[in-house]
Short mmCIF file of C-alpha atoms and ligand atoms in Angstrom, two decimals:
data_model
loop_
_atom_site.label_atom_id
_atom_site.label_comp_id
_atom_site.label_asym_id
_atom_site.label_seq_id
_atom_site.Cartn_x
_atom_site.Cartn_y
_atom_site.Cartn_z
CA MET A 1 -89.44 -66.86 85.99
CA SER A 2 -88.16 -68.63 88.55
CA LYS A 3 -88.16 -65.29 91.35
CA LEU A 4 -84.51 -67.61 92.88
CA MET A 5 -81.98 -69.10 90.67
CA VAL A 6 -79.81 -71.41 93.78
CA SER A 7 -76.50 -73.18 92.24
CA VAL A 8 -73.47 -74.21 92.97
CA SER A 9 -72.43 -71.06 91.35
CA GLY A 10 -73.98 -68.76 94.38
CA VAL A 11 -77.62 -67.34 94.06
CA ARG A 12 -79.45 -65.16 91.82
CA GLY A 13 -83.45 -63.79 92.36
CA ILE A 14 -85.83 -60.54 91.53
CA VAL A 15 -85.53 -58.43 94.57
CA GLY A 16 -88.09 -58.30 96.51
CA GLU A 17 -89.78 -61.16 95.04
CA GLY A 18 -88.44 -64.26 95.66
CA LEU A 19 -84.03 -62.67 96.39
CA THR A 20 -85.09 -60.81 100.14
CA PRO A 21 -81.99 -59.85 102.93
CA GLU A 22 -83.45 -63.01 105.01
CA VAL A 23 -82.10 -65.13 102.07
CA VAL A 24 -79.20 -63.34 101.85
CA THR A 25 -78.37 -63.50 104.65
CA ASN A 26 -78.65 -66.78 105.59
CA PHE A 27 -76.05 -67.25 102.64
CA ALA A 28 -73.79 -65.38 104.22
CA GLN A 29 -74.45 -66.97 107.37
CA ALA A 30 -73.26 -71.01 105.50
CA PHE A 31 -70.66 -68.84 102.64
CA GLY A 32 -68.73 -67.83 106.67
CA THR A 33 -70.12 -70.64 108.40
CA TYR A 34 -68.63 -72.54 105.89
CA ALA A 35 -65.30 -70.37 105.45
CA LYS A 36 -65.09 -71.51 109.83
CA GLY A 37 -64.91 -67.34 110.49
CA GLY A 38 -61.20 -65.63 109.45
CA LYS A 39 -61.33 -62.68 107.28
CA VAL A 40 -63.80 -62.62 103.94
CA VAL A 41 -64.35 -59.73 101.13
CA VAL A 42 -66.91 -57.68 100.37
CA GLY A 43 -67.44 -55.92 96.82
CA ARG A 44 -70.52 -54.89 95.11
CA ASP A 45 -72.37 -53.74 91.61
CA SER A 46 -73.72 -50.71 91.47
CA ARG A 47 -77.04 -51.77 91.35
CA VAL A 48 -79.53 -50.14 93.97
CA SER A 49 -80.47 -52.93 95.73
CA GLY A 50 -76.69 -54.03 95.95
CA GLU A 51 -76.26 -51.01 99.80
CA MET A 52 -79.37 -53.13 100.77
CA PHE A 53 -78.22 -56.54 100.74
CA LYS A 54 -74.41 -54.97 101.42
CA SER A 55 -75.76 -54.94 105.16
CA ALA A 56 -78.14 -58.51 104.74
CA VAL A 57 -74.25 -59.52 103.77
CA PHE A 58 -72.94 -58.21 106.82
CA THR A 59 -75.07 -59.23 109.62
CA GLY A 60 -74.81 -62.71 108.00
CA LEU A 61 -71.63 -62.91 107.32
CA MET A 62 -70.47 -61.15 111.86
CA ALA A 63 -73.14 -63.47 112.92
CA VAL A 64 -70.96 -65.87 111.85
CA GLY A 65 -67.74 -64.50 113.28
CA CYS A 66 -65.88 -63.67 110.26
CA ASP A 67 -63.93 -59.62 109.75
CA ILE A 68 -65.56 -58.23 107.09
CA LEU A 69 -62.79 -56.48 104.69
CA ASP A 70 -64.91 -53.91 102.90
CA ILE A 71 -63.47 -52.83 98.69
CA GLY A 72 -67.01 -50.79 97.96
CA VAL A 73 -68.77 -50.89 94.33
CA CYS A 74 -66.26 -52.54 92.96
CA PRO A 75 -66.33 -55.17 89.25
CA THR A 76 -65.95 -58.93 90.59
CA PRO A 77 -62.61 -59.90 89.11
CA THR A 78 -61.24 -56.89 91.47
CA THR A 79 -63.26 -58.75 94.44
CA GLN A 80 -61.21 -61.92 93.73
CA LEU A 81 -58.23 -60.87 93.56
CA ALA A 82 -58.45 -58.96 96.48
CA VAL A 83 -59.27 -62.11 98.34
CA GLU A 84 -55.36 -63.53 97.43
CA THR A 85 -54.05 -60.82 98.16
CA LEU A 86 -55.96 -59.75 101.70
CA ALA A 87 -55.18 -63.80 101.62
CA ALA A 88 -58.70 -64.06 102.61
CA ASN A 89 -61.03 -66.76 103.70
CA GLY A 90 -62.62 -66.18 101.12
CA GLY A 91 -65.36 -63.12 98.89
CA LEU A 92 -68.79 -62.67 98.01
CA MET A 93 -69.10 -60.31 95.31
CA ILE A 94 -72.95 -58.85 95.43
CA THR A 95 -74.31 -59.19 92.22
CA ALA A 96 -76.15 -60.82 89.37
CA SER A 97 -73.97 -60.02 86.61
CA HIS A 98 -75.49 -59.13 83.38
CA ASN A 99 -78.74 -59.95 85.04
CA PRO A 100 -81.22 -56.80 84.69
CA ILE A 101 -81.90 -54.02 86.50
CA MET A 102 -84.68 -55.81 88.99
CA TRP A 103 -82.21 -58.73 89.86
CA ASN A 104 -79.43 -59.16 92.24
CA GLY A 105 -77.49 -61.87 93.90
CA LEU A 106 -73.87 -62.85 95.54
CA LYS A 107 -71.41 -65.25 93.30
CA LEU A 108 -68.60 -66.78 96.64
CA ILE A 109 -65.32 -67.19 96.20
CA GLY A 110 -63.05 -69.19 97.56
CA PRO A 111 -59.20 -68.24 99.73
CA ASP A 112 -57.14 -68.94 96.00
CA GLY A 113 -59.83 -66.46 94.87
CA LEU A 114 -61.48 -68.86 92.29
CA PHE A 115 -65.66 -69.12 92.87
CA LEU A 116 -66.51 -72.64 94.19
CA ASP A 117 -67.19 -75.54 92.88
CA ALA A 118 -70.07 -77.91 93.24
CA GLU A 119 -68.50 -79.70 95.91
CA GLN A 120 -67.86 -76.11 97.65
CA GLY A 121 -71.07 -74.91 96.77
CA GLN A 122 -73.17 -77.65 97.93
CA GLU A 123 -71.61 -77.68 101.33
CA VAL A 124 -72.61 -73.19 101.67
CA ILE A 125 -76.29 -74.18 100.14
CA SER A 126 -76.70 -77.77 102.61
CA ILE A 127 -75.54 -75.44 105.69
CA ALA A 128 -78.15 -72.67 104.37
CA GLU A 129 -80.95 -75.01 103.36
CA ARG A 130 -80.54 -77.00 106.95
CA LYS A 131 -79.87 -73.22 108.90
CA SER A 132 -76.44 -75.08 110.80
CA PHE A 133 -74.47 -71.71 111.28
CA THR A 134 -71.97 -71.20 113.60
CA PHE A 135 -72.91 -68.33 115.21
CA ALA A 136 -70.83 -66.27 117.26
CA ALA A 137 -71.10 -65.11 120.69
CA TRP A 138 -70.92 -61.80 121.95
CA ASP A 139 -67.17 -60.89 122.15
CA LYS A 140 -66.65 -63.29 119.36
CA ILE A 141 -69.12 -60.96 116.56
CA GLY A 142 -67.21 -59.79 113.36
CA ILE A 143 -65.68 -56.17 112.58
CA ALA A 144 -66.39 -54.58 109.42
CA VAL A 145 -63.41 -52.38 108.38
CA GLY A 146 -63.07 -50.13 104.50
CA TYR A 147 -60.40 -51.76 102.76
CA SER A 148 -59.85 -48.63 98.93
CA LYS A 149 -56.97 -49.97 97.65
CA ALA A 150 -58.68 -53.02 95.73
CA ILE A 151 -58.90 -51.35 92.67
CA GLU A 152 -56.09 -49.65 92.11
CA GLU A 153 -53.87 -52.49 93.45
CA HIS A 154 -56.27 -54.44 90.11
CA LEU A 155 -55.27 -51.78 87.97
CA GLU A 156 -51.70 -51.81 89.04
CA ALA A 157 -51.88 -55.67 88.08
CA ILE A 158 -52.62 -55.27 84.96
CA LEU A 159 -50.38 -52.44 84.11
CA ASP A 160 -47.45 -54.26 85.74
CA LEU A 161 -47.59 -57.00 83.01
CA GLU A 162 -44.79 -57.20 81.13
CA TYR A 163 -45.86 -57.39 77.55
CA ILE A 164 -48.48 -54.31 78.42
CA ASP A 165 -46.13 -51.62 77.15
CA LEU A 166 -47.38 -48.43 78.58
CA ASP A 167 -45.20 -46.00 75.98
CA LYS A 168 -46.20 -47.38 73.24
CA ILE A 169 -50.00 -48.00 73.57
CA LYS A 170 -50.06 -44.07 74.80
CA GLY A 171 -48.08 -43.37 71.60
CA ARG A 172 -51.04 -44.36 69.91
CA ARG A 173 -54.07 -42.07 71.74
CA PHE A 174 -56.75 -44.83 71.04
CA LYS A 175 -60.08 -42.12 70.74
CA VAL A 176 -62.39 -45.09 72.32
CA VAL A 177 -66.00 -44.74 73.41
CA LEU A 178 -66.36 -46.26 76.47
CA ASP A 179 -69.84 -48.10 78.48
CA CYS A 180 -70.10 -49.43 81.61
CA VAL A 181 -73.80 -49.32 82.05
CA CYS A 182 -73.83 -47.11 84.40
CA GLY A 183 -72.33 -50.50 86.52
CA ALA A 184 -69.34 -51.46 88.27
CA GLY A 185 -67.17 -51.25 85.72
CA SER A 186 -68.11 -47.33 85.81
CA ASN A 187 -64.83 -46.96 88.59
CA MET A 188 -62.32 -49.27 87.08
CA VAL A 189 -62.64 -49.02 83.32
CA PRO A 190 -62.41 -45.23 82.91
CA HIS A 191 -58.36 -45.63 85.33
CA LEU A 192 -57.54 -48.45 83.58
CA LEU A 193 -58.21 -46.20 79.92
CA ASN A 194 -56.87 -42.70 81.09
CA LYS A 195 -54.10 -44.83 82.47
CA LEU A 196 -53.16 -46.13 79.27
CA GLY A 197 -53.25 -42.53 77.31
CA CYS A 198 -56.54 -43.16 76.21
CA GLU A 199 -58.97 -40.16 75.69
CA VAL A 200 -62.57 -42.14 76.38
CA ILE A 201 -65.96 -40.97 75.42
CA PRO A 202 -68.00 -42.14 78.06
CA LEU A 203 -71.44 -43.89 78.20
CA ASN A 204 -73.17 -45.18 80.71
CA CYS A 205 -69.67 -43.83 83.68
CA GLU A 206 -71.91 -42.78 86.42
CA PRO A 207 -71.56 -45.95 88.23
CA THR A 208 -76.15 -45.27 89.84
CA GLY A 209 -77.59 -49.14 88.95
CA LEU A 210 -79.62 -47.82 87.18
CA PHE A 211 -78.42 -49.36 83.93
CA PRO A 212 -80.39 -47.59 80.50
CA ARG A 213 -80.15 -50.51 78.68
CA ASN A 214 -79.57 -54.58 78.90
CA PRO A 215 -77.00 -54.99 80.45
CA GLU A 216 -75.85 -58.44 78.92
CA PRO A 217 -73.41 -56.40 76.17
CA LEU A 218 -74.61 -58.71 73.62
CA PRO A 219 -74.78 -56.49 70.05
CA GLU A 220 -79.01 -55.89 70.02
CA ASN A 221 -77.78 -54.76 73.07
CA LEU A 222 -74.78 -52.26 71.83
CA THR A 223 -76.63 -49.62 69.61
CA GLU A 224 -76.28 -46.48 71.09
CA LEU A 225 -72.42 -47.54 71.72
CA CYS A 226 -71.90 -48.12 68.16
CA GLU A 227 -74.09 -44.94 67.17
CA ALA A 228 -71.79 -42.86 69.17
CA VAL A 229 -68.26 -44.61 68.27
CA LYS A 230 -69.21 -43.80 64.87
CA ASN A 231 -70.39 -40.68 65.51
CA GLU A 232 -67.23 -40.00 67.55
CA ASN A 233 -64.75 -41.54 64.93
CA ALA A 234 -63.26 -43.50 67.35
CA ASP A 235 -60.70 -46.22 66.84
CA ILE A 236 -62.59 -48.17 69.19
CA GLY A 237 -65.76 -49.36 71.49
CA ILE A 238 -65.63 -50.93 74.91
CA ALA A 239 -68.33 -51.67 76.99
CA VAL A 240 -68.58 -54.46 79.63
CA ASP A 241 -70.97 -55.55 82.11
CA PRO A 242 -72.29 -54.64 85.37
CA ASP A 243 -69.88 -55.99 87.29
CA SER A 244 -67.28 -56.86 84.84
CA ASP A 245 -66.07 -59.61 83.44
CA ARG A 246 -67.18 -59.82 80.27
CA LEU A 247 -65.52 -57.25 77.01
CA ALA A 248 -67.45 -56.48 74.31
CA LEU A 249 -66.35 -54.54 71.30
CA VAL A 250 -66.60 -52.44 68.71
CA SER A 251 -65.19 -51.67 65.79
CA GLU A 252 -63.56 -47.79 64.47
CA LYS A 253 -67.27 -48.44 62.02
CA GLY A 254 -70.05 -49.07 64.86
CA GLU A 255 -70.22 -52.71 64.49
CA PRO A 256 -69.90 -54.77 67.10
CA LEU A 257 -67.38 -57.45 67.12
CA GLY A 258 -69.55 -59.75 68.53
CA GLU A 259 -68.21 -61.66 72.14
CA GLU A 260 -66.45 -64.14 70.58
CA LYS A 261 -64.48 -62.16 69.15
CA THR A 262 -62.77 -60.43 72.26
CA LEU A 263 -61.64 -63.90 73.82
CA ALA A 264 -60.55 -64.75 69.87
CA LEU A 265 -58.05 -62.03 70.00
CA ALA A 266 -57.33 -61.70 73.57
CA VAL A 267 -55.47 -66.18 72.60
CA LYS A 268 -54.01 -64.66 69.29
CA PHE A 269 -51.85 -62.00 71.74
CA MET A 270 -51.14 -63.82 74.22
CA LEU A 271 -49.57 -66.74 72.36
CA SER A 272 -47.48 -64.20 70.15
CA LYS A 273 -46.79 -63.29 73.68
CA LYS A 274 -47.04 -67.55 75.29
CA THR A 275 -46.36 -69.93 74.13
CA GLY A 276 -49.37 -73.31 76.67
CA SER A 277 -52.41 -74.33 76.10
CA VAL A 278 -54.95 -72.86 76.21
CA VAL A 279 -58.82 -73.57 78.17
CA ILE A 280 -62.14 -72.72 76.44
CA ASN A 281 -65.64 -74.03 77.70
CA ALA A 282 -67.86 -76.08 75.48
CA SER A 283 -69.78 -74.00 73.62
CA THR A 284 -67.10 -71.81 72.88
CA SER A 285 -66.08 -70.50 68.92
CA ARG A 286 -64.05 -72.52 66.44
CA VAL A 287 -62.08 -68.97 65.76
CA THR A 288 -60.65 -69.41 69.20
CA GLU A 289 -60.05 -73.28 68.81
CA ASP A 290 -58.44 -72.75 64.71
CA ILE A 291 -56.72 -70.06 66.10
CA ALA A 292 -54.30 -71.28 69.10
CA GLU A 293 -53.98 -73.94 66.95
CA SER A 294 -52.80 -72.76 64.65
CA GLY A 295 -50.52 -71.41 66.61
CA GLY A 296 -49.36 -75.04 67.51
CA SER A 297 -51.59 -74.55 70.59
CA THR A 298 -53.26 -77.11 72.11
CA VAL A 299 -56.84 -76.39 73.20
CA ILE A 300 -58.44 -78.03 76.59
CA ARG A 301 -62.41 -77.70 76.23
CA THR A 302 -64.70 -77.86 79.88
CA LYS A 303 -68.65 -78.03 80.79
CA VAL A 304 -69.55 -74.10 80.83
CA GLY A 305 -68.93 -71.76 83.48
CA GLU A 306 -66.46 -69.76 85.41
CA ILE A 307 -64.59 -72.62 87.23
CA HIS A 308 -64.48 -74.94 85.51
CA VAL A 309 -62.70 -73.30 82.82
CA ALA A 310 -60.21 -71.84 85.44
CA LYS A 311 -60.01 -75.01 87.67
CA LYS A 312 -58.21 -77.12 84.06
CA MET A 313 -56.25 -73.80 83.22
CA ARG A 314 -54.35 -73.81 86.67
CA GLU A 315 -54.35 -77.71 86.72
CA ILE A 316 -52.49 -77.38 82.89
CA GLY A 317 -51.08 -74.69 84.29
CA ALA A 318 -52.54 -72.67 80.30
CA VAL A 319 -51.51 -68.96 79.10
CA ILE A 320 -54.57 -67.98 78.62
CA GLY A 321 -57.62 -69.51 77.93
CA GLY A 322 -61.56 -67.90 79.30
CA GLU A 323 -65.15 -68.41 77.73
CA GLY A 324 -66.81 -67.31 74.27
CA ASN A 325 -69.47 -64.68 76.07
CA GLY A 326 -66.51 -61.90 75.47
CA GLY A 327 -64.59 -63.59 79.42
CA VAL A 328 -60.36 -63.21 79.00
CA ILE A 329 -58.66 -65.51 82.00
CA LEU A 330 -55.01 -64.45 82.07
CA PRO A 331 -53.28 -67.05 85.14
CA ASP A 332 -50.12 -63.59 84.56
CA ILE A 333 -53.15 -62.10 86.96
CA HIS A 334 -55.74 -63.97 88.44
CA LEU A 335 -58.34 -66.86 87.37
CA GLY A 336 -60.86 -65.02 86.59
CA ARG A 337 -62.88 -63.47 84.05
CA ASP A 338 -61.57 -59.86 83.86
CA ALA A 339 -62.51 -57.69 81.33
CA PRO A 340 -59.97 -54.76 82.31
CA VAL A 341 -57.70 -57.87 81.09
CA GLY A 342 -59.35 -58.31 78.52
CA ILE A 343 -58.95 -54.19 77.91
CA ALA A 344 -55.92 -53.60 78.61
CA LEU A 345 -54.63 -57.32 76.25
CA VAL A 346 -56.25 -56.13 72.94
CA LEU A 347 -55.16 -52.86 73.74
CA GLN A 348 -51.94 -53.94 73.37
CA GLN A 349 -52.37 -55.66 71.03
CA LEU A 350 -53.79 -52.56 68.70
CA ALA A 351 -50.44 -50.96 69.08
CA GLU A 352 -48.60 -53.22 67.69
CA PHE A 353 -50.80 -54.26 64.18
CA THR A 354 -51.07 -50.42 63.73
CA GLY A 355 -54.01 -50.99 61.80
CA THR A 356 -57.17 -50.55 63.17
CA VAL A 357 -59.69 -52.54 64.86
CA SER A 358 -61.73 -53.83 61.78
CA GLU A 359 -58.69 -54.90 59.91
CA LEU A 360 -57.99 -56.74 63.17
CA ASN A 361 -61.01 -58.86 63.47
CA ASP A 362 -60.58 -59.34 59.40
CA THR A 363 -57.43 -61.49 60.53
CA LEU A 364 -59.45 -63.65 62.32
CA PRO A 365 -61.25 -66.99 60.87
CA ASN A 366 -65.11 -66.33 59.78
CA TYR A 367 -67.52 -68.15 61.99
CA VAL A 368 -70.62 -67.43 62.54
CA ILE A 369 -72.57 -68.36 66.30
CA THR A 370 -75.90 -67.99 66.53
CA LYS A 371 -77.98 -68.28 70.88
CA GLU A 372 -81.29 -68.59 71.19
CA LYS A 373 -82.47 -69.45 74.70
CA VAL A 374 -85.68 -72.04 74.51
CA GLU A 375 -87.82 -71.25 78.30
CA LEU A 376 -88.63 -74.64 79.75
CA HIS A 377 -92.49 -73.95 81.02
CA ASP A 378 -93.49 -77.59 82.52
CA LEU A 379 -90.64 -79.04 80.51
CA GLU A 380 -87.24 -80.18 82.93
CA PRO A 381 -84.16 -79.41 81.76
CA LYS A 382 -82.48 -83.25 81.21
CA ALA A 383 -86.21 -84.43 79.47
CA ALA A 384 -84.65 -81.93 77.19
CA LEU A 385 -82.01 -83.08 76.83
CA GLU A 386 -82.50 -86.37 76.05
CA LYS A 387 -84.72 -86.10 73.45
CA ILE A 388 -81.84 -84.46 71.93
CA GLN A 389 -80.14 -87.32 72.14
CA GLU A 390 -82.46 -89.62 71.59
CA ALA A 391 -83.55 -87.19 67.23
CA TYR A 392 -79.22 -86.65 66.51
CA SER A 393 -78.60 -89.93 67.29
CA ASN A 394 -76.59 -90.54 64.95
CA ASP A 395 -74.54 -87.65 64.76
CA LYS A 396 -71.15 -86.68 66.98
CA LEU A 397 -71.82 -85.85 70.75
CA ASP A 398 -69.58 -85.05 72.82
CA PHE A 399 -71.58 -85.33 76.76
CA THR A 400 -69.09 -83.09 78.35
CA ASP A 401 -71.25 -80.57 79.14
CA GLY A 402 -74.63 -81.08 77.91
CA VAL A 403 -74.99 -82.63 75.11
CA LYS A 404 -72.80 -81.42 71.44
CA ILE A 405 -73.95 -82.26 68.31
CA VAL A 406 -70.60 -82.15 66.40
CA ARG A 407 -70.01 -81.92 63.06
CA ASP A 408 -67.29 -81.08 60.42
CA LYS A 409 -66.95 -77.03 60.24
CA SER A 410 -70.46 -76.92 62.79
CA TRP A 411 -71.38 -77.62 66.15
CA VAL A 412 -74.62 -77.13 67.78
CA HIS A 413 -74.44 -77.01 71.73
CA ILE A 414 -77.71 -77.81 73.97
CA ARG A 415 -76.87 -77.16 77.68
CA ALA A 416 -79.67 -75.61 80.74
CA SER A 417 -78.61 -72.46 82.14
CA ASN A 418 -77.07 -72.32 85.21
CA THR A 419 -78.46 -68.96 86.31
CA GLU A 420 -81.79 -69.29 84.14
CA PRO A 421 -84.14 -71.69 84.22
CA ILE A 422 -83.74 -72.27 80.61
CA ILE A 423 -81.82 -74.44 77.57
CA ARG A 424 -79.19 -73.21 76.32
CA VAL A 425 -78.82 -73.12 72.03
CA ILE A 426 -76.02 -72.12 70.29
CA ALA A 427 -74.92 -72.81 67.09
CA GLU A 428 -71.59 -72.27 64.96
CA ALA A 429 -71.23 -72.84 61.12
CA PRO A 430 -69.03 -71.12 59.18
CA ARG A 431 -72.56 -68.80 57.40
CA LYS A 432 -75.20 -67.76 59.07
CA GLU A 433 -78.12 -69.33 57.39
CA GLU A 434 -77.03 -73.31 58.44
CA SER A 435 -76.24 -71.80 62.49
CA GLN A 436 -79.22 -70.40 61.91
CA GLN A 437 -80.50 -73.35 60.75
CA LEU A 438 -78.86 -76.19 63.07
CA CYS A 439 -80.90 -73.36 66.47
CA ALA A 440 -83.86 -73.53 64.70
CA GLU A 441 -84.03 -77.68 63.80
CA VAL A 442 -82.80 -78.26 67.92
CA LYS A 443 -85.29 -75.26 69.08
CA ASP A 444 -88.25 -76.98 67.45
CA CYS A 445 -87.17 -81.04 67.79
CA ILE A 446 -87.31 -79.22 72.73
CA ALA A 447 -91.05 -77.78 70.84
CA ASN A 448 -92.34 -81.19 69.50
MG1 LIG B 1 -70.56 -60.25 84.64
#
């Protein structure tokens, strides 16, 4: 695997190999040059390397005359929201999101609280590559000040949502097992659940950055959480990724719902409160599409990547949107994937529903998604996609993002990853064997 991934959405790498303080300082200098000075919000997840890279980011930003608002260890959505509420020129989030413990990186946030888009991101990359930084003179160097209220303000914004009925949720006194994988969510999500009157059983809720398992909140990584939900007779299990933009749920039976259901439930809830359009990405489950359409709502699909969904949501004034990997975007708060927001919506929904999580899950249509990764070795992503296009030329193909083979009740989406040197193959069908078969066929096609 490549040791440094530079993309328009930021930079990610293995600490001490591709990702060094020099790389990070350069990026911070490039970002600060792009932002043309002013205030920049800096947040970080709990990774062990975070403190070191924070120093590198501070050095880079100060050197080009940016003043820093240091909001500390917090979720990515908190940093995005703080950029907006503090009227900053931008934000940097030091995180490698769901990547394993040896990774870190930067997510680049514009003054509107959205991630930079392709064009903006490319500008930052060009500045970094050309090293055309606008260094400040000795008396114009930036300063850094701490700002300790970002998490509190994020929490307040969630609790102030008109459709969150605190008394109703508190009335259920949900017993929740919470797994923050020792990530940044540890500093916020337990407080949110306490404010919602839940009995919280914390699992990995110390923000040490020492992830006790693979931190991506996929069912296979949540076995400890599932066991704990059963053993504790809890109502629900909740898992977030290290920077707390992705949310996964576990039923009272200790069964993971799968990340796709997080967004499906949130969409179902929001459409019971508001009418309007829904935006999802090309890989998101039909479950969400079926729900939205049965509620008379229009669904628009975009390329994969939070920024594509967020920009389309803003353009059409969507009521909710997101990505099937557990990323719920609620524009009433901000246009970024936000696990704490998702938690509040789902608990409100559960309180109104009165049944259990598995009963609530049973109200959703059933599809099975199979997600696979193909390591590319010597093959270029473009060549892999061309192979698919040729082999499946008799099928209905959609090119919104990579190649998507669309059939009556099933689809396969094949695209190059933005963050890893791999091809993602995602298939969905009403039955597991079918979606697995579809994935296997495509993987074979790429390999041969
Ligand atoms: Mg993340």
